[in-house]
XYZ file of C-alpha atoms in Angstrom:
296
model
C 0.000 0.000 0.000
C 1.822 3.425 -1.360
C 1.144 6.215 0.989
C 3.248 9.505 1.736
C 4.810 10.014 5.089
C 1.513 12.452 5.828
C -0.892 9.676 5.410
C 1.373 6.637 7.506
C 1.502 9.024 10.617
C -2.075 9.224 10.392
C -2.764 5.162 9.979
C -1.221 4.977 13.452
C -2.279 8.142 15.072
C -5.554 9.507 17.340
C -8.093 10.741 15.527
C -9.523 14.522 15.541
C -12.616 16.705 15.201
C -12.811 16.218 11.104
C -15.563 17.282 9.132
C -16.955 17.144 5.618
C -20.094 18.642 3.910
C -22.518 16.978 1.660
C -24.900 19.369 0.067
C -27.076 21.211 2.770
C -26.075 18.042 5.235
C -22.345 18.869 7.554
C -20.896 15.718 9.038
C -18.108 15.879 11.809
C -16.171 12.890 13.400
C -16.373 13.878 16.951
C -13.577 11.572 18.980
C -14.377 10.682 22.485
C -11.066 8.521 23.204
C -8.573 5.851 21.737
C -8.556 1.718 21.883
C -5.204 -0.116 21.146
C -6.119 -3.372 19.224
C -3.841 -6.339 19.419
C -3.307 -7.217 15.812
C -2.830 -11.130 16.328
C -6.093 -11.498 18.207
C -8.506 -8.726 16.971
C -7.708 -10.011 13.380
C -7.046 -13.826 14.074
C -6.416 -14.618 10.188
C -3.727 -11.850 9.640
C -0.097 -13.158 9.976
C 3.136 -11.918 11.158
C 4.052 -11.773 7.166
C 1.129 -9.912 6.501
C 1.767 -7.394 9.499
C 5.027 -7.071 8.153
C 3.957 -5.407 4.664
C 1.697 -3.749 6.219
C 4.217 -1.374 8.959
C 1.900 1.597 8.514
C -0.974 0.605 10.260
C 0.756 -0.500 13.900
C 2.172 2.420 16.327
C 5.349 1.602 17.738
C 4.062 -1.081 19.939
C 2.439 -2.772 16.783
C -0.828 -2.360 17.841
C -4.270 -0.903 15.975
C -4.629 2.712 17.055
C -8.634 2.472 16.998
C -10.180 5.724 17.959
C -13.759 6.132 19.283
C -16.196 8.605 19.188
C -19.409 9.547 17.290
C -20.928 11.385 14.132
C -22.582 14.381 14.032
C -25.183 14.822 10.982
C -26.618 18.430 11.053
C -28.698 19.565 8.606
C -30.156 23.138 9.293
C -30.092 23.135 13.008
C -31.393 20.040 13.632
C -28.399 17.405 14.308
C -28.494 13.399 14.817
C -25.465 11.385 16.515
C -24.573 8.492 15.375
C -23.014 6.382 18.556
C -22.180 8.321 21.953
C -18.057 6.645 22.469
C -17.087 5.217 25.436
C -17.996 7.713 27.837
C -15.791 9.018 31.257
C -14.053 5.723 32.056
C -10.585 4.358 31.005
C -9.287 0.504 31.478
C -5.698 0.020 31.438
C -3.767 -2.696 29.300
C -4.448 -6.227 30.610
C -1.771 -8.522 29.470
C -4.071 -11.966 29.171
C -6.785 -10.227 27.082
C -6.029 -10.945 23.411
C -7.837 -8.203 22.345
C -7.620 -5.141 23.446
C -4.958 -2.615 25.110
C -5.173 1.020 27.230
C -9.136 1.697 26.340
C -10.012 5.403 27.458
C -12.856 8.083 26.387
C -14.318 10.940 28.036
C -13.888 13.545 25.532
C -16.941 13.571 23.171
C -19.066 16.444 24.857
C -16.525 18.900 24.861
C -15.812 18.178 20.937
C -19.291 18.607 20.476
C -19.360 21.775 22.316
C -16.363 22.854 19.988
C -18.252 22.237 16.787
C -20.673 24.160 18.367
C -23.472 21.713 18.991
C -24.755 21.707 22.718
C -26.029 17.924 23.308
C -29.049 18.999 24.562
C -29.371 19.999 21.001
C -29.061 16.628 19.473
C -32.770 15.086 18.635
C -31.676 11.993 17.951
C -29.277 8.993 19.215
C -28.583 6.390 16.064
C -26.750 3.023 17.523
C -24.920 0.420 15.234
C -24.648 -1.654 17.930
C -24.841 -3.006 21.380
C -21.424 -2.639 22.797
C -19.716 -0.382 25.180
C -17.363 1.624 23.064
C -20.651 3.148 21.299
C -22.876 3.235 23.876
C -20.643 5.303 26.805
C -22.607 8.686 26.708
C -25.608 6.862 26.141
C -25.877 5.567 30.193
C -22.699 8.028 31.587
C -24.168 11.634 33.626
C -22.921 14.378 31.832
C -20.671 16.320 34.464
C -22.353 18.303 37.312
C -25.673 16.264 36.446
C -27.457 13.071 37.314
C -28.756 11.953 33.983
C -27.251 11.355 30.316
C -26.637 14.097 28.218
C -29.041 12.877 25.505
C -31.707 11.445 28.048
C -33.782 13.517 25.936
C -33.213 12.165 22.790
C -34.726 9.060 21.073
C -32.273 6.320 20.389
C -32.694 4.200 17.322
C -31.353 0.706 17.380
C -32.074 -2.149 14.969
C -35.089 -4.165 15.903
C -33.408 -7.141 15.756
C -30.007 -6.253 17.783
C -32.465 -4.480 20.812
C -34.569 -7.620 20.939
C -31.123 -9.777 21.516
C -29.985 -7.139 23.770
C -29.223 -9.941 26.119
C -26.134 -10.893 24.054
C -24.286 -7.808 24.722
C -24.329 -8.308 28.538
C -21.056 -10.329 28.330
C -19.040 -7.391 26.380
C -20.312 -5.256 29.480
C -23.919 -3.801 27.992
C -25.516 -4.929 30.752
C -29.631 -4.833 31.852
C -28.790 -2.314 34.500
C -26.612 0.176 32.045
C -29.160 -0.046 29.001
C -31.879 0.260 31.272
C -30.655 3.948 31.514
C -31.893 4.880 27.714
C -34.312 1.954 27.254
C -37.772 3.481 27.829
C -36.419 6.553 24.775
C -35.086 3.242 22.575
C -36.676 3.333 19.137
C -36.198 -0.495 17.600
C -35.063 0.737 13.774
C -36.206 -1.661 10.883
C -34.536 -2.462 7.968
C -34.277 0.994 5.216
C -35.985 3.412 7.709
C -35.492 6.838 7.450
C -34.554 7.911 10.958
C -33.408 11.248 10.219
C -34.094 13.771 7.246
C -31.400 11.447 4.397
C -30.306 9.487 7.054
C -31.661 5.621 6.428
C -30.769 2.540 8.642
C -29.834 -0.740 6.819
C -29.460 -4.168 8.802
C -25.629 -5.320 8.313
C -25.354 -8.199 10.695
C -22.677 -10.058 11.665
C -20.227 -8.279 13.668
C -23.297 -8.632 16.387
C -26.499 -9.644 15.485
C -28.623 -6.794 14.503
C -25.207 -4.167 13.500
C -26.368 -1.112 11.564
C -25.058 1.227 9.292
C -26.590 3.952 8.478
C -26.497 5.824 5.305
C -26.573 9.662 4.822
C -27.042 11.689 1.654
C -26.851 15.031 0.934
C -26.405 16.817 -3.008
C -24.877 13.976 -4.768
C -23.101 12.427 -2.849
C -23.637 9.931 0.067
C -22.050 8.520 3.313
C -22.249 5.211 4.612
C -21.214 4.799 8.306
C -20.112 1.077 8.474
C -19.795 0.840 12.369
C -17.613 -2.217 12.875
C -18.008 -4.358 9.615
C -14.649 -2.781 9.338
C -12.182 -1.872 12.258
C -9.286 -1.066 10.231
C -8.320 0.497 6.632
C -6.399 -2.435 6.043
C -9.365 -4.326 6.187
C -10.788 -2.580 2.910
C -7.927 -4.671 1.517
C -8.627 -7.776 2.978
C -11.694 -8.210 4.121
C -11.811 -11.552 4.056
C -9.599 -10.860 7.716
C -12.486 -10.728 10.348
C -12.792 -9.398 14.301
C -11.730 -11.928 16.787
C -15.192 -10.910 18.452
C -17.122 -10.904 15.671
C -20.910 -12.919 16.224
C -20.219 -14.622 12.834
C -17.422 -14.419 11.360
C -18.566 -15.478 7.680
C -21.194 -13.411 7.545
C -19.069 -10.071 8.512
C -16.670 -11.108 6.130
C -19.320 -11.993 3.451
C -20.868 -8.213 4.397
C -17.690 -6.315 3.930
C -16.881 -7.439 0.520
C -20.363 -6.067 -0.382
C -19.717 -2.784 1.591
C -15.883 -2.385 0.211
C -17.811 -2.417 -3.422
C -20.126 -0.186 -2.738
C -17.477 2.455 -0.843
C -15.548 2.318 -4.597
C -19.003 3.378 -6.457
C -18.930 7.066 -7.621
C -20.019 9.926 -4.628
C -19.558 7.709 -1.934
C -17.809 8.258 1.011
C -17.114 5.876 3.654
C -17.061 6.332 7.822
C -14.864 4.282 10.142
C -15.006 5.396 13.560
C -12.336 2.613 14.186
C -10.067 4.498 11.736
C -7.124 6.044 13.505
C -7.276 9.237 12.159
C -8.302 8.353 8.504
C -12.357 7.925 9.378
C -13.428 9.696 6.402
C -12.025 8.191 2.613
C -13.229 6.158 0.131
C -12.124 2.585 -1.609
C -9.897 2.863 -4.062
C -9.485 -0.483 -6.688
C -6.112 -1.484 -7.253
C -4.578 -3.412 -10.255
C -4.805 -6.816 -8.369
C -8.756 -6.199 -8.204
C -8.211 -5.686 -3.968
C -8.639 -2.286 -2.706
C -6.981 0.402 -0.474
C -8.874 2.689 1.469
C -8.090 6.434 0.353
C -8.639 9.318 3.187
C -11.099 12.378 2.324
C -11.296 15.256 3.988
């Protein structure tokens, strides 16, 4: 993969505040916090040959630099968030967990309040999924208070992942935490329109009822994936899937669809996994694979 030395710092680095604008429709990456993924296990298939063409992609401890956070759709002043990060708590690196490093977040109201956007001004909550990295905000008190910031908000989450929300007690979503949002919980079908050219579409497999959610605006449109991808080098092989993924087949099976469809003309794609790449597009390559391209 042929990148400049501007792009490799960037595979490997914390994300920031980015935004992009489609047609009347602003969209801003809004971090809350950072993961460190353990190559070997989050991406079981991937070998120590095939970490070693791709150097870009590890920091200097060769691990994923995942960020997490949320997305920010305004359109007029009305304004949708796609997943609330991990909210005020940090977990330090535990050596026998194959998975995951230093996990931290924290940060996401204060970037919102620096685009501008008060949360109390957000209508609507839009979750891919049921686990805690995307659901922080959604059961933390905002400082100084005793309730979420968005308890005001309606939350849309897929039908079928809200009715299986028993599944995401062992990743830490337990009864007790989602009971703080459940009586504002929307359950989302498949190609609803949750949001003024914002429509949900079932894209199972990393849990059982993960969303994406597609946004348009002019002529152009946005898919945020979620976690059908983690990583950019996934868009090259994404036949390499999570370690935690519900079913592994069917992720993988999902991403090749999604990887075509982030190559088609005026799409964009979102990873909120991406380091600091979240926004780009697929680009094909000569051997038919492809390599995900940053926008900004």
């Amino acid at each position: 993969m042929a990148t400049t030395a501007f792009d490799r710092a960037r595979l490997s680095s914390a994300p920031q505040i980015r935004s992009l604008t489609l047609g009347d429709v602003t969209i801003s990456y809004v971090p809350d916090g950072v993961v460190r993924l353990k190559p070997y296990g989050w991406l079981p298939a991937a070998t120590a040959a095939d970490w070693a063409a791709y150097p870009d992609h590890l920091d200097d401890d060769g691990l994923l630099v995942a960020g997490i956070g949320g997305l920010l759709v305004e359109r007029g002043d009305r304004a949708l968030l796609i997943d609330t990060g991990f909210g005020p708590e940090s977990y330090p690196d535990d050596p026998a967990n194959p998975f995951l490093g230093r996990v931290y977040g924290g940060a996401l109201l204060d970037g919102l309040r620096r685009l501008g956007r008060e949360p109390h001004r957000i209508e609507a909550v839009a979750i891919t999924h049921l686990h805690t990295d995307h659901l922080g905000w959604a059961w933390s008190a905002a400082p100084g208070t005793g309730a979420p910031p968005f308890a005001h908000a309606t939350h849309f989450v897929a039908a079928p992942e809200w009715e299986r929300r028993d599944l995401a007690a062992e990743g830490g979503a337990t009864e007790e935490r989602l009971a703080a949002f459940a009586s504002r919980v929307h359950p989302a079908e498949d190609g609803e329109e949750i949001f003024p050219g914002v429509r949900a579409s079932f894209a199972a497999g990393h849990t059982i009822g993960h969303t994406t959610y597609t946004i348009t605006g002019g002529d152009r449109r946005l898919i945020a994936f979620g976690d059908a991808l983690h990583a950019p080098v996934q868009v090259t092989h994404p036949e390499w899937s999570c370690g935690i993924d519900h079913d592994p087949a069917e992720s993988a099976e999902h991403r090749r669809r999604l990887v075509e469809e982030l190559s088609r003309p005026g799409t964009i794609g979102y990873g909120g996994h991406f380091a600091d790449v979240v926004f780009g597009r697929a680009e094909r390559r000569p051997d038919g694979r492809f390599t995900w391209v940053p926008v900004d």
